């Protein structure tokens, strides 16, 4: 395993430099700061721009026209004297990149970073992938499994208790029907008022007529004698 190396570079005002990227390493820019500045530069932004060209590895280098290759323009940092003179950044460039840095300002700009061999980065990526796969295959830890079992048991206990309570819950008494209203007592009429007069027997009626006639005759005789 190769060791990483650090690097630094100074870019004067209005100057452009091309980064010297190793063929077997990736270059990182991590720090940018302003050098000495004059009174006239205090209120002037100091910007560091990058023009990045990407090379096709399958093309022949002798036949490559760099001017026709795809490129990208980005701003690496924007600094201000006495306000923001330093920035911590993280830009990575590979051996397939041609990087030109341009100081668009009136102050000197200092840049620094480190180079990491590509083999080291590939090994680190493989180790990270293996660790991720082992973590996925390991599944839940014993503690997590035990906690899940406890949660399931608790849920079963709760359901069992609820079921028992529902069975032991007293059933509501059937609704009682309201008692029927008391019967209204109708006034009893006297039987004598409703009794029909009984018809007299013929013999009794005859005797009554005879007595009545006799009474009339006696009264008539008395009246006649008085006269």
PDB file of C-alpha atoms in Angstrom, residues 56-57 120 186-187 190:
ATOM      1  CA  UNK A  56     -11.665   9.298 -22.879  1.00  0.00           C
ATOM      2  CA  UNK A  57      -9.372   6.395 -21.813  1.00  0.00           C
ATOM      3  CA  UNK A 120      -5.521   2.290  -2.014  1.00  0.00           C
ATOM      4  CA  UNK A 186    -116.140   1.022  36.057  1.00  0.00           C
ATOM      5  CA  UNK A 187    -118.885   2.208  38.458  1.00  0.00           C
ATOM      6  CA  UNK A 190    -127.246  -0.807  41.272  1.00  0.00           C
TER       7      UNK A 190
END
